[in-house]
Short mmCIF file of C-alpha atoms and ligand atoms in Angstrom, two decimals:
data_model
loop_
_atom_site.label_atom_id
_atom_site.label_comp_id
_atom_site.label_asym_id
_atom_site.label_seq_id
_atom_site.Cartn_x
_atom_site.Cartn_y
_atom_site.Cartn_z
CA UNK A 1011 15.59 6.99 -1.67
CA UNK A 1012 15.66 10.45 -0.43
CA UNK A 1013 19.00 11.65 -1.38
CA UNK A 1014 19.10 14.33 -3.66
CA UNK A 1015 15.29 14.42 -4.26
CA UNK A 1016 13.87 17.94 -4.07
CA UNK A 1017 10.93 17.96 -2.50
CA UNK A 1018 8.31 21.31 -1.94
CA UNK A 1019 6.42 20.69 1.72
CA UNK A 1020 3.47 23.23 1.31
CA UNK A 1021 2.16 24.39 4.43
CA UNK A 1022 -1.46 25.96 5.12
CA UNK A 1023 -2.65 27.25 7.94
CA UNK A 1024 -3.49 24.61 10.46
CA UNK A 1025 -2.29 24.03 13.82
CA UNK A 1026 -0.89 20.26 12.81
CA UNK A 1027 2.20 22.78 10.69
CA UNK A 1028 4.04 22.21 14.15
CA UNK A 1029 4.23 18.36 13.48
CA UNK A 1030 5.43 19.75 9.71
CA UNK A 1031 8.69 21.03 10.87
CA UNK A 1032 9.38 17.88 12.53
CA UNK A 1033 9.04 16.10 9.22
CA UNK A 1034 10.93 19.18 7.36
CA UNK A 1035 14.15 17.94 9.59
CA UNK A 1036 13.73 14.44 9.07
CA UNK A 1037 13.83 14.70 5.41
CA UNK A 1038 16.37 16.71 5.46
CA UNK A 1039 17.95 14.70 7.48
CA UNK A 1040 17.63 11.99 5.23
CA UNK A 1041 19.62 13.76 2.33
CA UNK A 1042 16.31 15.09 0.64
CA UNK A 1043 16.51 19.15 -0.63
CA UNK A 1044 13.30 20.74 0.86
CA UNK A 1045 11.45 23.73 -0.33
CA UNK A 1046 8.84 24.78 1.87
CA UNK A 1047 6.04 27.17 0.44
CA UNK A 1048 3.82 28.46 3.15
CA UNK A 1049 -0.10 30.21 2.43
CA UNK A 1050 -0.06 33.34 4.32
CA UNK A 1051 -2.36 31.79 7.20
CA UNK A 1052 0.21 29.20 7.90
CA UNK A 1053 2.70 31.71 8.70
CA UNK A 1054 0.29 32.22 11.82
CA UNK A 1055 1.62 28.97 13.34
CA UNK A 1056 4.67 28.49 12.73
CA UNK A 1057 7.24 31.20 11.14
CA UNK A 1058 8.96 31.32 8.37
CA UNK A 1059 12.47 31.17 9.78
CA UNK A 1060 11.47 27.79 11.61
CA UNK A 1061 10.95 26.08 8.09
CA UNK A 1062 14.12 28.05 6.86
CA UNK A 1063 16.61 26.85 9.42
CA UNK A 1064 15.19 23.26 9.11
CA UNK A 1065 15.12 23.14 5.24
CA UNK A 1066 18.64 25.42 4.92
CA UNK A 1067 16.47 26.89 2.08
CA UNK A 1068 14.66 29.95 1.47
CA UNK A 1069 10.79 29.81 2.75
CA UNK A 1070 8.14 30.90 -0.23
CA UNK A 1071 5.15 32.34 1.02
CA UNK A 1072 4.57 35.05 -1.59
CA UNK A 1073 4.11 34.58 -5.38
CA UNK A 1074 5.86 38.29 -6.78
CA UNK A 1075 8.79 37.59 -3.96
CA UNK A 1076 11.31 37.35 -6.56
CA UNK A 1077 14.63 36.94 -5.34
CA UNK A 1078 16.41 35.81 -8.13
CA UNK A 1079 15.64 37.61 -11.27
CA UNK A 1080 16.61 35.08 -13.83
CA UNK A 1081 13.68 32.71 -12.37
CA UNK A 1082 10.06 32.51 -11.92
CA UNK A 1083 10.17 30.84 -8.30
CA UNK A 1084 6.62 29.55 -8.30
CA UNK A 1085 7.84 27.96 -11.96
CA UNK A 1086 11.52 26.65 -10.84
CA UNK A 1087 10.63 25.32 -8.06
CA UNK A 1088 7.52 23.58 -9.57
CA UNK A 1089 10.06 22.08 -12.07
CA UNK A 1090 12.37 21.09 -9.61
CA UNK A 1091 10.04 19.00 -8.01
CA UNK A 1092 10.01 15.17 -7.64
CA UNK A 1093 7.11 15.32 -5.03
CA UNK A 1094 4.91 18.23 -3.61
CA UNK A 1095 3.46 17.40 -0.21
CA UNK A 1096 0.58 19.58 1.67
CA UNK A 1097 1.01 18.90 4.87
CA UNK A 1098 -1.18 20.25 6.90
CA UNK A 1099 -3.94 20.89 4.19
CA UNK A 1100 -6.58 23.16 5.40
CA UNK A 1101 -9.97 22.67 3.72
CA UNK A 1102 -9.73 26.17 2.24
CA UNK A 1103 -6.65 24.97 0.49
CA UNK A 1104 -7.99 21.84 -0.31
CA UNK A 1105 -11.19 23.72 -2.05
CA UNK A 1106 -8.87 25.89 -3.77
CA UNK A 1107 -7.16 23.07 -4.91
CA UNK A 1108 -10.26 21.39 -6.42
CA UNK A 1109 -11.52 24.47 -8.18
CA UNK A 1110 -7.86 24.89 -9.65
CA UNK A 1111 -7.83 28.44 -7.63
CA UNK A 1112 -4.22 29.86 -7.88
CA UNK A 1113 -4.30 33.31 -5.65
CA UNK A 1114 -1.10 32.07 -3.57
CA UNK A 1115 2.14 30.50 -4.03
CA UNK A 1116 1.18 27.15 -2.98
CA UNK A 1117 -1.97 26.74 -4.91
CA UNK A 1118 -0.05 28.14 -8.17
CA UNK A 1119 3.18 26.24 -7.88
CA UNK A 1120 0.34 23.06 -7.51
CA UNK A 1121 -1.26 23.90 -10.49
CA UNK A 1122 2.20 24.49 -12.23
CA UNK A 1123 3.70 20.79 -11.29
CA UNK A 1124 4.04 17.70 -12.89
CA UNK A 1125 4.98 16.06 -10.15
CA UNK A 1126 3.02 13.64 -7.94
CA UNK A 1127 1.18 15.65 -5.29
CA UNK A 1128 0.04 14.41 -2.09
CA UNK A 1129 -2.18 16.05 0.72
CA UNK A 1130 -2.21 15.09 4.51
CA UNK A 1131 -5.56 17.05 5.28
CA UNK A 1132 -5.48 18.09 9.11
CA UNK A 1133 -9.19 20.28 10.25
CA UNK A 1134 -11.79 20.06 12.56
CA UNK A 1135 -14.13 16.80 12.56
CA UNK A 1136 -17.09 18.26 11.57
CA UNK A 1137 -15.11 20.30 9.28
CA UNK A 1138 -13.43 17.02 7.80
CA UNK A 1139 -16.91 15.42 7.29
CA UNK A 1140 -19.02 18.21 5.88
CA UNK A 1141 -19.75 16.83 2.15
CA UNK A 1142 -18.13 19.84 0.89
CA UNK A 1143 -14.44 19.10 1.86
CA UNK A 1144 -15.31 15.07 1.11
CA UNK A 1145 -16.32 15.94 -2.05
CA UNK A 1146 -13.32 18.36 -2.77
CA UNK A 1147 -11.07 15.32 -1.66
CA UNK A 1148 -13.02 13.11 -3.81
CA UNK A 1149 -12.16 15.42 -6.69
CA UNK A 1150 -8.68 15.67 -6.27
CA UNK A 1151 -8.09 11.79 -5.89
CA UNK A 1152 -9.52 11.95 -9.63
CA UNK A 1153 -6.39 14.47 -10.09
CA UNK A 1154 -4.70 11.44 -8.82
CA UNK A 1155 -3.72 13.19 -6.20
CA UNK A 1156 -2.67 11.11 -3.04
CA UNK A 1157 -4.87 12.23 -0.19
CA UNK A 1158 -3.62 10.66 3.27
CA UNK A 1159 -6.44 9.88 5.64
CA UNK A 1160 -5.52 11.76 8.91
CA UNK A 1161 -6.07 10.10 12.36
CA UNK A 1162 -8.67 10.00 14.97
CA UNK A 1163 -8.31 10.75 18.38
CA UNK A 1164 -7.79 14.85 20.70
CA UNK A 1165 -8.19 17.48 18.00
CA UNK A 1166 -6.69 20.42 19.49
CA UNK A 1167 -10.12 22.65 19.18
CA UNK A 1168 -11.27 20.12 21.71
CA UNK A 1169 -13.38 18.16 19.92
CA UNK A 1170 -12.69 13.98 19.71
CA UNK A 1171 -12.67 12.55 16.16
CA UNK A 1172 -11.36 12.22 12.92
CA UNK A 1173 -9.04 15.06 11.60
CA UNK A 1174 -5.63 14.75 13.31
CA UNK A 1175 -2.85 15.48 10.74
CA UNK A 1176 -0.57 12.07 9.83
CA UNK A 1177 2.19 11.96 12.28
CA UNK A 1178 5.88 12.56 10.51
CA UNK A 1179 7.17 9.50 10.47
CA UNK A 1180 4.09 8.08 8.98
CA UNK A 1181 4.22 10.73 6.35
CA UNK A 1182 8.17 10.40 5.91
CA UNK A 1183 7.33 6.44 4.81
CA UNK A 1184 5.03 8.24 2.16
CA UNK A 1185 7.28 10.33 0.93
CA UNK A 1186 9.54 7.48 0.46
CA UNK A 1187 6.94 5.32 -0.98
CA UNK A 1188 6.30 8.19 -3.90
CA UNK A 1189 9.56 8.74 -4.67
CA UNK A 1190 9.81 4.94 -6.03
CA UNK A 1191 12.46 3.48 -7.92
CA UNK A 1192 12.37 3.03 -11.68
CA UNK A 1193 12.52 -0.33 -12.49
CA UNK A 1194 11.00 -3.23 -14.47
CA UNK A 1195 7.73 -3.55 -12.28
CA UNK A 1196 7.60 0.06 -13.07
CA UNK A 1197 3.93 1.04 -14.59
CA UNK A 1198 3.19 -2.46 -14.11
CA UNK A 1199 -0.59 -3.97 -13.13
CA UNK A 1200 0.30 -6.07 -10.07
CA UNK A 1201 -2.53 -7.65 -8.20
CA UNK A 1202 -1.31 -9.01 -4.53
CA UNK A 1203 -3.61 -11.27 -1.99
CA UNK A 1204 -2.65 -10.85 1.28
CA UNK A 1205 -4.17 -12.25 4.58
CA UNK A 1206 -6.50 -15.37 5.88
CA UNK A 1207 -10.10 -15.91 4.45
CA UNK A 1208 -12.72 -16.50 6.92
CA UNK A 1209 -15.45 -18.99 6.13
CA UNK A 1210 -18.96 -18.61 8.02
CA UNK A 1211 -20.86 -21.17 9.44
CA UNK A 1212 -23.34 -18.89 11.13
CA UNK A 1213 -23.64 -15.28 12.27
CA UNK A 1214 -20.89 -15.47 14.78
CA UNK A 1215 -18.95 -18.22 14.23
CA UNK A 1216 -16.40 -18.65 11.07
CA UNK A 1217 -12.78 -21.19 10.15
CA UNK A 1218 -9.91 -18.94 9.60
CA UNK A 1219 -6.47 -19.65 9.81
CA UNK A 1220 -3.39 -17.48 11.83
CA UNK A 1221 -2.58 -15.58 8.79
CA UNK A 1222 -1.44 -11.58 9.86
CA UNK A 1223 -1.08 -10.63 6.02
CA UNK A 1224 1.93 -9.26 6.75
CA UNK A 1225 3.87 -10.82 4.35
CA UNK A 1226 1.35 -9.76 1.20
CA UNK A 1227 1.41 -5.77 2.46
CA UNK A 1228 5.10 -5.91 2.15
CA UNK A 1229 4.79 -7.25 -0.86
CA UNK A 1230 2.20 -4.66 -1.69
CA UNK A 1231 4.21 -1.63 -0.30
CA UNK A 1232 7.21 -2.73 -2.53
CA UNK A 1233 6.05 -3.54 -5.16
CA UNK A 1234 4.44 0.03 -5.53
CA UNK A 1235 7.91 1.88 -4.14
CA UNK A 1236 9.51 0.21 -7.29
CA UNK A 1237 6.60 1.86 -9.55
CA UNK A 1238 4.05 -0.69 -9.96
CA UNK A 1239 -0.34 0.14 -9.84
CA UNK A 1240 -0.56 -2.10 -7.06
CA UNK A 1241 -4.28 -3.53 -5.65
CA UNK A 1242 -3.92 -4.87 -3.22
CA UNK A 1243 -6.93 -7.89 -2.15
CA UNK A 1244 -7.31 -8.97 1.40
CA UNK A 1245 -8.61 -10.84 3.47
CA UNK A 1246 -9.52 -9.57 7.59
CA UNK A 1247 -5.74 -8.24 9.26
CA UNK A 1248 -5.17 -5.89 11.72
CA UNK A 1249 -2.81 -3.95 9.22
CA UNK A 1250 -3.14 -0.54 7.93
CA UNK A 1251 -3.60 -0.34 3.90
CA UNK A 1252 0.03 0.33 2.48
CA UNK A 1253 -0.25 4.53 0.85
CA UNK A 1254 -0.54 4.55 -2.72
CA UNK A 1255 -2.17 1.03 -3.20
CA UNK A 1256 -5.88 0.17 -3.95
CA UNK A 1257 -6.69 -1.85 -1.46
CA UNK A 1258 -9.81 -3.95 -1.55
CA UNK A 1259 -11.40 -6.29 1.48
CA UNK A 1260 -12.52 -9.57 1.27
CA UNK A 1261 -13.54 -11.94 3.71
CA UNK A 1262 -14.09 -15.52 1.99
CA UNK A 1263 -12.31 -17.99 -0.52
CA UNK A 1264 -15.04 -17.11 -2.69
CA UNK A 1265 -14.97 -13.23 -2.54
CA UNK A 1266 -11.52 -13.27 -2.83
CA UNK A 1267 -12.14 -14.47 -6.15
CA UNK A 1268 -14.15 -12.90 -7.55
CA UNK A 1269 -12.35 -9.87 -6.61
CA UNK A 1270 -9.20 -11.65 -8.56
CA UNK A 1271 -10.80 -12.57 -11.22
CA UNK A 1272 -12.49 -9.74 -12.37
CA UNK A 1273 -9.51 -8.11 -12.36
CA UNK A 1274 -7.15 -10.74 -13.95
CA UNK A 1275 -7.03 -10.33 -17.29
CA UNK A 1276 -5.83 -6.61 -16.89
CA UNK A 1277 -3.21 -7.47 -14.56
CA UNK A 1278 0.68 -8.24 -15.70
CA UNK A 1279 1.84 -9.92 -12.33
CA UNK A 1280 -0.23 -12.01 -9.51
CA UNK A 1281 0.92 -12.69 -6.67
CA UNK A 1282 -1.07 -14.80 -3.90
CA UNK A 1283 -0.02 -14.66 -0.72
CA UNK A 1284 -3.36 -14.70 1.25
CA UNK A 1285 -3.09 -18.10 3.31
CA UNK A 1286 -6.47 -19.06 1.23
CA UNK A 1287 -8.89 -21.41 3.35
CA UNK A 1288 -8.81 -24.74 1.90
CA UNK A 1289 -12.49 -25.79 3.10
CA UNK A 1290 -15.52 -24.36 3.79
CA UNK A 1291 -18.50 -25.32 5.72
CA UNK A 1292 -21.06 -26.76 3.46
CA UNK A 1293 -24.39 -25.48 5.55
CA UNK A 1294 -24.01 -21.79 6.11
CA UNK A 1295 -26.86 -20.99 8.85
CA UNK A 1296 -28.87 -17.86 8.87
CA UNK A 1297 -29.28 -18.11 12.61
CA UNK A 1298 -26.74 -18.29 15.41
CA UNK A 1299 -26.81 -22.02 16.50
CA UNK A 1300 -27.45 -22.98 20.01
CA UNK A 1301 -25.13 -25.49 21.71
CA UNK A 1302 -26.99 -28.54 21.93
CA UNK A 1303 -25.34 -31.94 21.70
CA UNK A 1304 -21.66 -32.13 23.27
CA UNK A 1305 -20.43 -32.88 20.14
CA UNK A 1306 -21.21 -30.89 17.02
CA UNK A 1307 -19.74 -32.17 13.89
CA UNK A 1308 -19.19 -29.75 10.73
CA UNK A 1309 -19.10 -30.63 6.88
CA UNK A 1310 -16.63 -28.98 5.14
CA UNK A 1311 -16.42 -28.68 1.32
CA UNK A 1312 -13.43 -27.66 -0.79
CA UNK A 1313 -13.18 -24.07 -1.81
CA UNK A 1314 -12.10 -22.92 -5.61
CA UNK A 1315 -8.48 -23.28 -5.93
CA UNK A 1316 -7.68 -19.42 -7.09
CA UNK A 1317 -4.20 -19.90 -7.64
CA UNK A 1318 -4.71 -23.14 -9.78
CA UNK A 1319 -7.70 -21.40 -11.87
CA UNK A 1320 -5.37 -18.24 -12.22
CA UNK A 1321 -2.90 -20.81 -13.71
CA UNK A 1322 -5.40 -22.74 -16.09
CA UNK A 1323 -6.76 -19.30 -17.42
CA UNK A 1324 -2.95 -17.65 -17.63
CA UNK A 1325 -2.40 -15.28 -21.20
CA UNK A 1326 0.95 -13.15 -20.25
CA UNK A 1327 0.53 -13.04 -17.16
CA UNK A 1328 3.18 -13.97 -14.48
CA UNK A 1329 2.09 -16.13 -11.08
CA UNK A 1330 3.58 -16.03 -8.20
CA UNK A 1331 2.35 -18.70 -5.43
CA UNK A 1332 3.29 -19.76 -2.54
CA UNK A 1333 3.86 -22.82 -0.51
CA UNK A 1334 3.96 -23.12 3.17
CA UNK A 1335 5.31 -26.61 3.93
CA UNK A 1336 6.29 -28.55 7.55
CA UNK A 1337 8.34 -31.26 5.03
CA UNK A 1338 9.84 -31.71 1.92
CA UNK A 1339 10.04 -28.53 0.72
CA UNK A 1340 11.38 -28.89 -2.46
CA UNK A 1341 9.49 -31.88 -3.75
CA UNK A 1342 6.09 -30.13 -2.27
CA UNK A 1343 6.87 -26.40 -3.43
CA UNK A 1344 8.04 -27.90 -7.37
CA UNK A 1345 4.86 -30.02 -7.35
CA UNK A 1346 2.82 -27.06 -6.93
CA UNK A 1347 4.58 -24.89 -9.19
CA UNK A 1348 3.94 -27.43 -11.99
CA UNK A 1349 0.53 -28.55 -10.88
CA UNK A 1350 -0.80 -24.80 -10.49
CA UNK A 1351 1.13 -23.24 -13.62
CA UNK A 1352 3.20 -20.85 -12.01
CA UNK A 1353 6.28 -18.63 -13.03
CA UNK A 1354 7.69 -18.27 -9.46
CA UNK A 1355 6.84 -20.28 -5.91
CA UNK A 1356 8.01 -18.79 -3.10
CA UNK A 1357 8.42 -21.84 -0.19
CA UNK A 1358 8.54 -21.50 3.83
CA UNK A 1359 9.37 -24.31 6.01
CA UNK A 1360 7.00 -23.20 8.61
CA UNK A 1361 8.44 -25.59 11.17
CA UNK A 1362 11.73 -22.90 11.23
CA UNK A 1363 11.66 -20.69 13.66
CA UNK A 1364 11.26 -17.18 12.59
CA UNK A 1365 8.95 -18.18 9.38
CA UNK A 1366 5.65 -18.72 8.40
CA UNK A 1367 2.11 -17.22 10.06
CA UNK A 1368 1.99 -14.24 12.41
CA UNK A 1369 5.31 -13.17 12.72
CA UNK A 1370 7.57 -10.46 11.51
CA UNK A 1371 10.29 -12.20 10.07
CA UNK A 1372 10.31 -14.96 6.85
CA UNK A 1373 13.02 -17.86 5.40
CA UNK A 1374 11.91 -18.49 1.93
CA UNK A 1375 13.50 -20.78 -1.06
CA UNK A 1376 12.57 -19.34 -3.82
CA UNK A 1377 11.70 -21.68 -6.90
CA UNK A 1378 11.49 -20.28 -10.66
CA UNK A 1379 10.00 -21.98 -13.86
CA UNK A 1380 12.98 -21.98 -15.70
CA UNK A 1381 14.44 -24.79 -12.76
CA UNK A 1382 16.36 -21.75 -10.73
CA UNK A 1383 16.18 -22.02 -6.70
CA UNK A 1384 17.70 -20.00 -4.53
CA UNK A 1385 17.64 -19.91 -0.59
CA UNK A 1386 17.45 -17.36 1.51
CA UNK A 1387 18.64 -16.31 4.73
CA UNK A 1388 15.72 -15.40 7.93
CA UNK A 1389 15.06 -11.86 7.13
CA UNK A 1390 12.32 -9.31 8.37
CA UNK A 1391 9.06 -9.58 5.86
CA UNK A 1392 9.74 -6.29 4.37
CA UNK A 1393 13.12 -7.45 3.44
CA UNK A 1394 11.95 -10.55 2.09
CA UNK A 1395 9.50 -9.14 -0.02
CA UNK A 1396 12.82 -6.72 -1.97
CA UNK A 1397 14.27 -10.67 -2.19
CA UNK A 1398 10.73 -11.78 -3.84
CA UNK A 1399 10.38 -8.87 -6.18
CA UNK A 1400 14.01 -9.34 -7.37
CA UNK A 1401 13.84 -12.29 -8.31
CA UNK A 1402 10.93 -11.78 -10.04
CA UNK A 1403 12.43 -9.30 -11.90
CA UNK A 1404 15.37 -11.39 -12.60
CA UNK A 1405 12.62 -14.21 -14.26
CA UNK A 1406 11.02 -11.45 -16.26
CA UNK A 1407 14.41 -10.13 -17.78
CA UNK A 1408 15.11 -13.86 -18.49
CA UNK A 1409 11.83 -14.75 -20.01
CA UNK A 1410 12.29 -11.54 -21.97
CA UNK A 1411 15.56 -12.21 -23.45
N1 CTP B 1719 -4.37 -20.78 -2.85
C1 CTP B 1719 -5.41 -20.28 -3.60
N2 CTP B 1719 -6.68 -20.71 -3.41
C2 CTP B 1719 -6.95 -21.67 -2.49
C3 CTP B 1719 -5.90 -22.19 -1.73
C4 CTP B 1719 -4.63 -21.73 -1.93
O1 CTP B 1719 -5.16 -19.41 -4.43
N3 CTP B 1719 -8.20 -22.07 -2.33
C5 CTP B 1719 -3.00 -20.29 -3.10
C6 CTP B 1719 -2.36 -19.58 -1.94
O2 CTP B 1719 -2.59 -18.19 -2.00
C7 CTP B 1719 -0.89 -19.91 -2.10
C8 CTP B 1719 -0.92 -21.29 -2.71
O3 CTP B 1719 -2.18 -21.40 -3.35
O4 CTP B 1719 -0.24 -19.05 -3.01
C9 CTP B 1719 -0.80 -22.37 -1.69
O5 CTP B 1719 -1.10 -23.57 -2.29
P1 CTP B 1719 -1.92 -24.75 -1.58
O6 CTP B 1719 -2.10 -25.82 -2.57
O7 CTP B 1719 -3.10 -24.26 -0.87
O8 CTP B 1719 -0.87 -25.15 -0.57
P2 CTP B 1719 -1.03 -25.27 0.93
O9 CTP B 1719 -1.96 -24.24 1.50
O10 CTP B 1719 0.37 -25.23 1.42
O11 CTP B 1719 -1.78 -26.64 1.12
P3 CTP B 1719 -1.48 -28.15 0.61
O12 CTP B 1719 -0.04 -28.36 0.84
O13 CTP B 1719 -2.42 -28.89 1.44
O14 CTP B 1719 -1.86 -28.20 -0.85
#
């Protein structure tokens, strides 16, 4: 992904700019042609020459440096761009930023860009939360801009909180992430469900299932690398929200949705992967309920099918389900591509080791509408999901034609 995209690092003065040139080598590393441009406080931190021998290009920190007289730099290298990163981004850049201030190289060659911009802010807590920088941030997300939440923990002015820049290889993955691929999914409205519901029956008590979700935020993550708007709706994991995609928490059958459904009839792809609960408790107490009896029996009631109303109410729009099995696979997984009215099924025998719930790796047969099925080999979840997405891409060329 990285080779031969140019891509300007901006640096402002924070302390996080050491972690910076640690990212600076990696994508170079990685084949990527860096141009860092550096505010003047920056240049308190960490020099110039640092970011020059790790990018093996000239440093910009001043907008009338010209060194070669046939260019504008702040310009060129604006044009050149495929991605402009700000990492760290102080909140006086940030401000500047949001007032469309240009009294620096950085902050012009931002305004100057096409390209996608994204900002790993880095500051004090107190700094971080003051409504003045929130409300900056807020402004520049409506720039579109991609604004990646830093991490809590030891700031380095002592204070314990949130404002610690994203670590490199955290902010490499972005970088890769932005730079997507163009193809058929690109621009595309893809809605993915990821994760288990959980159904109540009181205040502390609820039926889940031993979903991780894992498989849906691969999904999720690749389907936006390859271009696509991606929300992402999901149940309760342990999993950090993939960069770039709107991601939206559920917790029930019946949230989940809703939160489909409103969306569904702007969407061009769907595909459910939350391990839906099939049943919910029928009396939802207010109150915690005291053990009692030794035995406590529990009425459960069906919950909507979302899949199989997605399929009843389906315009244009392409469904992708799938089917966790323990037998039959085939006659199970082409039963419930027909009864729910789906393009694509993707089926697990979750009886084989290294598929199914809560682990890291996946075997999936994949069936399509048009009677194709294909069988893959056990591969890690976020290689699975590339084997998903191309053959859904394959089915929409087909369909297409
Ligand atoms: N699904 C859904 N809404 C539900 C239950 C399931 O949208 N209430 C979706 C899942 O996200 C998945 C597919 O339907 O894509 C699974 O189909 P389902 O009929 O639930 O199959 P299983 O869970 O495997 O259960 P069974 O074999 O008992 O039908």
């Amino acid at each position: 992904m990285l080779k031969n995209k140019t891509i300007v690092v901006g640096v402002s003065g924070g302390i996080a700019a050491f972690k910076t040139a640690a990212l600076v080598s990696k994508l170079t590393q990685a084949g990527a042609n860096i141009y860092v441009v550096m505010t003047e406080a920056a240049t308190k931190f960490v020099t110039p020459l640092t970011f020059q021998a790790l990018s093996r290009n000239p440093v910009y920190t001043d907008t009338f440096t010209e060194p070669d007289a046939t260019k504008i730099a702040h310009i060129d290298i604006a044009d050149q761009a495929d991605l402009v990163l700000i990492a760290p981004a102080s909140a006086n850049t940030i401000a500047k930023l949001a007032a469309g201030i240009a009294d620096n190289m950085l902050t012009t060659l931002v305004l100057a860009t096409k390209a996608p911009v994204a900002l790993a802010p880095a500051m004090n807590v107190n700094m971080y939360e003051h409504p003045s920088v929130q409300e900056n941030m807020e402004k520049l997300r409506s720039y579109h801009y991609q604004l990646i939440e830093p991490g809590a923990g030891y700031l380095a002015c002592g204070w314990v909180g949130k404002g610690r820049m994203a670590e490199p290889e955290q902010l490499l993955e972005l970088v890769d992430t932005l730079l997507e691929e163009a193809t058929d999914l690109r621009g595309k409205q893809v809605i993915v469900t990821a994760g288990p519901t959980r159904e109540p029956l009181d205040p502390v008590r609820f039926f889940s299932n031993y979903s991780s979700g894992k498989m849906g935020y691969a999904l999720a993550q690749e389907a936006r690398r390859r271009g696509a708007h991606v929300t992402l709706i999901t149940g309760p994991t342990a999993l950090e929200a993939p960069v770039g995609v709107e991601t939206v928490a559920v917790q029930t059958a019946e949230e989940m949705y809703n939160a489909v459904n409103k969306r569904y009839q702007q969407a061009d792809i769907v595909i459910k992967a939350a391990a839906v609960a099939d049943y919910q408790p029928v009396d939802v107490f207010a109150h915690k309920q005291k053990k009692n009896a030794d035995e406590w029996s529990v009425a459960l009631e069906r919950t909507k099918d979302i899949l199989r109303f997605l399929g009843e109410h389906k315009k244009e729009q392409i469904l992708v389900g799938f089917a966790a099995e323990s037998e039959q696979l085939h006659t199970y997984a082409k039963s419930k591509l027909e009864r729910k009215n789906l393009d694509l099924i993707v089926a697990n025998n979750i009886t084989t080791e290294g598929a199914g719930f809560d682990v890291d790796t996946n075997v999936v047969t994949v069936f399509t509408r048009d009677g194709q099925e294909t069988a893959y080999p056990q591969a890690s979840k976020q290689e699975v999901a590339k084997q998903i997405l191309n053959e859904l891409e394959a089915y929409m060329k087909r369909r297409e034609a």
